[in-house]
Amino acid sequence: MTRKLKRSYKFALRSTLYITLFTTFSLSILLYFFGIENYFIPIIFMVVCFTFCFFIIQFRVERFIYKRVKRIYDDVTLLDVSDFQNHPITTDMATLTKEIEKFATNKKLEIETLKIRENYRKEFIGNVSHELKTPLFTVQGYILTLLDGAMDDKNIRKKYLNRAEKGVERLIYIVKDLDMITKLETGDLNLDIEVFDIIELVQSVFDLLEMKAAKKKITLAFDMTYANPIMVSADKERIQQVLTNLIVNSIKYGRENGTTEISIENLIRNKVIVRVTDNGEGIDQENIPRLFERFYRVDKSRARKEGGSGLGLSIVKHIIEAHNEKIYVESEADVGSEFSFTLEKIE
C-alpha cells in the first residue's frame, strides 16, 4: 500500500518541492535586500507553501487524470467489457496500464477465436450445402426426366424411381446424422447406461457387416480367442454405432483380401481399450488432426464415391466423449490405421 501511495504522490511531491524551494529562495533574497533578518519567516513560508502546493497539485493532477481515464473506461464500457464495469476507476497509471494490457490480450484472443470459428462456420456451411446438393440434384434430375415423358416407359420409370429413392435415402441419412451430432454437441441426447459384454457386441457387429466385408474379401476377426466375457458400462446402442462406423470405414478404405482386427485390452484397473486395426491405405499425418471434423474427408472424390454422410467419425468422437472416455487414432500411409477408445470395465 505504501509503495502505491509513493508512486501516486511522486509527481506532486517533486513538483511541490521544486516550487517551495524556488519561492522560499526568492523570498529569502527579498528579505535580505530589505534588511529583514528573521529566519522564522522563510521557514513558516516554506511549510505553508509546501502544504498548500502539494494539496493543490495533487488535487489538480488527480482531477486531470481522472477525467481522461474515465473517458477511457466509458469508451471501453461501450464494448460491454464486464471486467471494466465491475472495477472502480483508478487513476494509478501502472494499474490502468495493466488493466488495458489485460483487456487488449483478452480481446486479441477473442478475435482470433472468432476468426477460427468463422472460418470453420464457412467451411461447414459449404460442406453441408455440397453434401445436400448432390443427392438433391440427382433426385430432381430423375423426377424431371420422368415428368418429361420417361414415366410412360415402365422399365425406365421403375429404374429412375429406384435411383431417386436412393438419393432421398442419402438425404435422410445426412439429416439424421446432422440431427444426432447436434444433440450430442448440445447435450440433448441422453445416454442409456447399462452393463453388457463388449465381446458379444463386437461379434454382433461382425455378423451385420459380414456381407459388406465379403464384397471386398476383407476378413473381420478378433486378435485372439476371448473365452470369457468382458463386461463394460456404457450405452450399448451408441457403442454399437461407434463400432459399426469404425469397422465400416476400415472396410471402405481397406485393401482387397485385407483384414480388420478387433482387440480388447485392459488399460488400467477399471478401464479397457478397444482397438480397431486394419491394413488398408492408411492416412497421411497432416490429415490426422482434422479426421474428426464434420464432413472432413481425406480423399474427397473417393470418399463421396464410397458413400456415407461424412459425419461418421465426428459422431464417433462425440459419443465417446459423451461417455467421458477418450478416442485415439494412429495411422501410416500405405500401412494401415488403428482407431481405439476406452470404456469403463465392470469386474
XYZ file of C-alpha atoms in Angstrom:
347
model
C 0.000 0.000 0.000
C 2.853 2.374 0.960
C 4.570 1.674 -2.334
C 1.405 2.520 -4.258
C 0.968 5.774 -2.314
C 4.552 6.819 -3.015
C 4.016 6.187 -6.734
C 0.747 8.068 -6.724
C 2.147 11.141 -4.957
C 5.589 11.144 -6.529
C 4.730 13.747 -9.147
C 3.006 16.053 -6.621
C 5.833 15.771 -4.071
C 8.533 16.571 -6.608
C 6.611 19.474 -8.133
C 5.814 20.892 -4.690
C 9.426 20.573 -3.589
C 10.703 22.467 -6.650
C 8.106 25.243 -6.246
C 8.707 25.546 -2.485
C 12.495 25.722 -2.818
C 12.278 28.314 -5.592
C 9.752 30.572 -3.826
C 11.493 30.248 -0.421
C 14.849 31.101 -2.021
C 13.258 34.084 -3.776
C 11.643 35.253 -0.513
C 14.938 34.939 1.360
C 16.693 37.133 -1.228
C 13.921 39.772 -0.967
C 14.120 39.765 2.825
C 17.899 40.151 2.640
C 17.638 43.173 0.320
C 15.060 44.793 2.600
C 17.292 44.141 5.618
C 14.867 41.840 7.385
C 16.852 39.202 9.267
C 14.098 36.902 10.554
C 14.743 33.216 9.913
C 11.273 32.148 11.051
C 9.538 33.893 8.130
C 11.190 31.708 5.404
C 10.670 28.553 7.472
C 6.987 29.265 8.097
C 6.537 30.300 4.451
C 8.236 27.096 3.295
C 5.945 24.880 5.417
C 2.774 26.709 4.366
C 3.810 26.863 0.710
C 4.782 23.174 0.623
C 1.494 22.055 2.216
C -0.670 24.330 0.064
C 1.124 23.485 -3.182
C 1.129 19.761 -2.501
C -2.625 19.532 -1.993
C -3.421 21.853 -4.902
C -1.143 19.999 -7.316
C -2.279 16.598 -6.111
C -5.936 17.535 -6.431
C -5.497 19.057 -9.893
C -3.441 16.137 -11.167
C -5.973 13.625 -9.822
C -8.813 15.506 -11.489
C -6.883 15.821 -14.750
C -6.051 12.105 -14.874
C -9.489 11.063 -13.606
C -11.327 12.876 -16.405
C -9.219 11.284 -19.102
C -9.148 7.846 -17.530
C -12.907 7.987 -17.005
C -13.300 8.668 -20.709
C -11.249 5.538 -21.421
C -13.431 3.491 -19.052
C -16.590 4.894 -20.656
C -15.329 4.007 -24.141
C -14.368 0.507 -23.029
C -17.685 0.027 -21.228
C -19.465 0.628 -24.543
C -17.794 -2.595 -25.715
C -19.643 -4.463 -22.943
C -16.492 -5.434 -21.071
C -17.579 -6.768 -17.693
C -14.050 -6.618 -16.239
C -14.014 -2.837 -16.526
C -17.618 -2.406 -15.456
C -17.036 -4.252 -12.176
C -13.867 -2.367 -11.169
C -13.697 1.154 -9.661
C -11.993 3.792 -11.803
C -8.308 4.017 -10.936
C -6.020 6.997 -11.512
C -2.916 4.941 -10.870
C -1.266 4.711 -14.285
C 0.520 1.412 -13.542
C -2.765 -0.261 -12.572
C -4.535 1.253 -15.567
C -1.769 0.081 -17.907
C -2.069 -3.486 -16.584
C -5.841 -3.441 -16.984
C -5.616 -2.100 -20.541
C -2.947 -4.700 -21.450
C -5.097 -7.466 -19.981
C -8.114 -6.158 -21.887
C -6.130 -5.974 -25.137
C -4.802 -9.525 -24.688
C -8.272 -10.916 -23.973
C -9.718 -9.072 -26.959
C -6.951 -10.364 -29.214
C -7.634 -13.955 -28.119
C -11.366 -13.410 -28.559
C -10.885 -12.016 -32.074
C -8.603 -14.919 -33.050
C -11.142 -17.399 -31.681
C -13.945 -15.697 -33.611
C -11.872 -15.807 -36.806
C -11.262 -19.540 -36.360
C -14.953 -20.143 -35.674
C -15.951 -18.016 -38.666
C -13.654 -19.980 -40.970
C -14.993 -23.221 -39.516
C -18.586 -21.994 -39.977
C -17.964 -21.055 -43.620
C -16.316 -24.391 -44.319
C -19.087 -26.277 -42.524
C -21.871 -24.464 -44.414
C -20.045 -25.081 -47.673
C -19.713 -28.782 -46.872
C -23.363 -29.105 -45.821
C -24.589 -27.391 -48.996
C -22.343 -29.585 -51.144
C -23.401 -32.816 -49.399
C -27.097 -31.947 -49.712
C -26.815 -30.508 -53.213
C -25.539 -33.703 -54.851
C -28.445 -36.011 -53.869
C -30.989 -33.202 -54.284
C -29.937 -32.507 -57.859
C -29.830 -36.242 -58.549
C -33.390 -36.727 -57.320
C -34.528 -33.590 -59.169
C -32.925 -34.834 -62.391
C -34.685 -38.202 -62.277
C -38.053 -36.627 -61.423
C -37.789 -34.049 -64.218
C -36.856 -36.782 -66.686
C -39.929 -38.762 -65.645
C -42.169 -35.695 -65.935
C -40.799 -35.004 -69.416
C -42.259 -38.280 -70.619
C -39.997 -41.045 -69.351
C -42.728 -42.231 -66.961
C -44.601 -43.726 -69.924
C -41.889 -46.373 -70.200
C -42.489 -48.823 -67.361
C -38.868 -50.044 -67.189
C -37.339 -46.569 -67.188
C -39.933 -45.357 -64.686
C -39.082 -48.104 -62.212
C -35.329 -47.659 -62.645
C -35.451 -43.876 -62.191
C -37.784 -44.098 -59.202
C -35.405 -46.569 -57.537
C -32.484 -44.203 -58.157
C -34.485 -41.246 -56.836
C -35.318 -43.298 -53.742
C -31.599 -43.914 -53.132
C -30.969 -40.160 -53.381
C -33.731 -39.484 -50.842
C -32.305 -42.169 -48.541
C -28.925 -40.447 -48.685
C -30.560 -37.120 -47.807
C -32.363 -38.725 -44.855
C -29.085 -40.351 -43.766
C -27.263 -36.991 -43.784
C -30.096 -35.177 -41.960
C -30.313 -37.895 -39.284
C -26.564 -37.745 -38.710
C -26.681 -33.947 -38.500
C -29.528 -34.160 -36.002
C -27.635 -36.681 -33.891
C -24.380 -34.741 -33.868
C -26.256 -31.562 -32.923
C -27.889 -33.358 -29.985
C -24.527 -34.789 -28.912
C -22.862 -31.369 -29.042
C -25.652 -29.650 -27.100
C -26.006 -32.484 -24.586
C -29.636 -33.158 -25.524
C -29.017 -36.822 -26.310
C -29.340 -38.863 -23.107
C -27.238 -41.982 -22.726
C -28.862 -45.209 -21.567
C -26.028 -46.678 -19.490
C -26.080 -50.443 -18.929
C -23.679 -53.310 -18.324
C -23.033 -55.588 -21.305
C -20.454 -57.907 -22.839
C -18.293 -55.984 -25.315
C -17.109 -59.231 -26.951
C -20.698 -60.211 -27.742
C -21.441 -56.726 -29.112
C -18.396 -56.779 -31.420
C -19.431 -60.202 -32.710
C -22.940 -58.924 -33.475
C -21.432 -56.027 -35.464
C -19.248 -58.530 -37.338
C -22.384 -60.502 -38.236
C -24.149 -57.356 -39.505
C -21.207 -56.306 -41.685
C -20.144 -59.764 -42.832
C -21.632 -59.427 -46.338
C -20.265 -55.892 -46.803
C -16.774 -57.117 -45.880
C -17.098 -60.188 -48.110
C -17.628 -57.987 -51.182
C -14.077 -56.661 -50.737
C -12.777 -60.003 -49.410
C -11.901 -58.395 -46.083
C -11.741 -60.637 -43.016
C -13.346 -59.403 -39.786
C -11.739 -61.050 -36.768
C -10.624 -60.752 -33.156
C -6.904 -60.629 -32.413
C -7.309 -63.705 -30.194
C -9.928 -66.066 -28.770
C -11.773 -64.457 -25.867
C -13.019 -67.348 -23.733
C -14.612 -65.142 -21.064
C -16.919 -62.161 -21.467
C -15.588 -58.628 -20.828
C -18.268 -56.575 -19.129
C -18.352 -52.811 -19.640
C -20.649 -49.984 -18.570
C -21.898 -47.753 -21.399
C -24.788 -47.036 -23.747
C -24.896 -50.300 -25.702
C -26.702 -48.867 -28.725
C -24.284 -45.933 -29.043
C -21.196 -48.101 -28.640
C -22.579 -50.405 -31.329
C -22.851 -47.335 -33.555
C -19.224 -46.438 -32.764
C -18.011 -49.933 -33.648
C -20.141 -50.014 -36.793
C -18.817 -46.671 -38.045
C -15.190 -47.610 -37.373
C -15.469 -51.063 -38.966
C -17.392 -49.708 -41.985
C -14.609 -47.156 -42.509
C -11.981 -49.899 -42.319
C -13.901 -51.840 -44.980
C -14.374 -48.783 -47.230
C -10.710 -47.865 -47.248
C -9.268 -51.332 -46.781
C -7.471 -53.358 -49.418
C -8.970 -56.432 -51.011
C -8.015 -59.633 -49.148
C -7.189 -57.436 -46.158
C -8.186 -57.755 -42.503
C -9.973 -55.712 -39.876
C -8.955 -56.822 -36.411
C -10.577 -56.002 -33.052
C -8.719 -56.300 -29.775
C -9.840 -55.527 -26.220
C -7.110 -54.910 -23.672
C -7.026 -53.960 -20.017
C -5.783 -50.398 -19.729
C -5.962 -49.744 -16.009
C -7.910 -51.411 -13.208
C -11.354 -50.153 -14.260
C -10.723 -49.367 -17.944
C -10.421 -51.325 -21.154
C -9.296 -50.078 -24.543
C -10.971 -51.315 -27.719
C -8.756 -51.243 -30.816
C -9.981 -51.401 -34.431
C -6.981 -52.109 -36.672
C -6.795 -52.543 -40.445
C -4.089 -52.933 -43.069
C -5.691 -50.537 -45.534
C -4.362 -47.483 -47.322
C -3.703 -45.526 -44.112
C -3.850 -41.778 -43.525
C -1.181 -39.129 -44.035
C -0.044 -37.439 -40.826
C -1.187 -33.947 -41.886
C -4.789 -35.198 -42.148
C -4.976 -36.895 -38.739
C -5.662 -33.730 -36.629
C -8.790 -32.982 -38.717
C -10.161 -36.521 -39.028
C -12.960 -35.972 -36.508
C -14.232 -32.733 -38.037
C -17.688 -32.776 -39.578
C -17.626 -33.526 -43.328
C -13.817 -33.634 -43.418
C -12.630 -36.168 -45.969
C -9.050 -37.237 -46.640
C -9.790 -38.182 -50.255
C -12.957 -36.253 -51.120
C -13.598 -37.745 -54.536
C -13.165 -41.333 -53.405
C -14.982 -40.796 -50.096
C -18.107 -39.497 -51.833
C -17.955 -42.358 -54.286
C -17.912 -44.752 -51.332
C -20.987 -43.053 -49.869
C -21.723 -42.046 -46.292
C -22.584 -38.672 -44.796
C -19.056 -37.602 -43.890
C -20.156 -37.343 -40.246
C -19.281 -40.857 -39.056
C -16.002 -40.132 -37.275
C -17.346 -36.898 -35.812
C -20.295 -38.825 -34.345
C -17.912 -41.482 -33.018
C -15.842 -38.823 -31.231
C -18.892 -37.145 -29.693
C -20.363 -40.452 -28.475
C -17.107 -41.468 -26.810
C -16.661 -38.029 -25.232
C -20.285 -38.135 -24.016
C -19.207 -41.219 -22.031
C -16.277 -39.163 -20.614
C -13.896 -41.500 -22.415
C -11.050 -40.959 -24.898
C -10.592 -41.875 -28.553
C -7.224 -42.218 -30.287
C -6.012 -42.717 -33.836
C -2.709 -43.939 -35.214
C -2.094 -44.340 -38.903
C 0.609 -44.634 -41.512
C 0.090 -44.193 -45.231
C 0.142 -47.488 -47.173
C 0.424 -49.458 -43.917
C -2.919 -49.138 -42.138
C -4.824 -47.405 -39.356
C -5.797 -48.082 -35.765
C -8.697 -46.370 -34.018
C -9.045 -47.063 -30.312
C -11.309 -45.891 -27.494
C -11.633 -46.522 -23.792
C -14.614 -47.844 -21.829
C -15.367 -48.388 -18.155
C -14.818 -52.019 -17.194
C -17.010 -53.847 -14.696
C -15.298 -56.604 -12.737
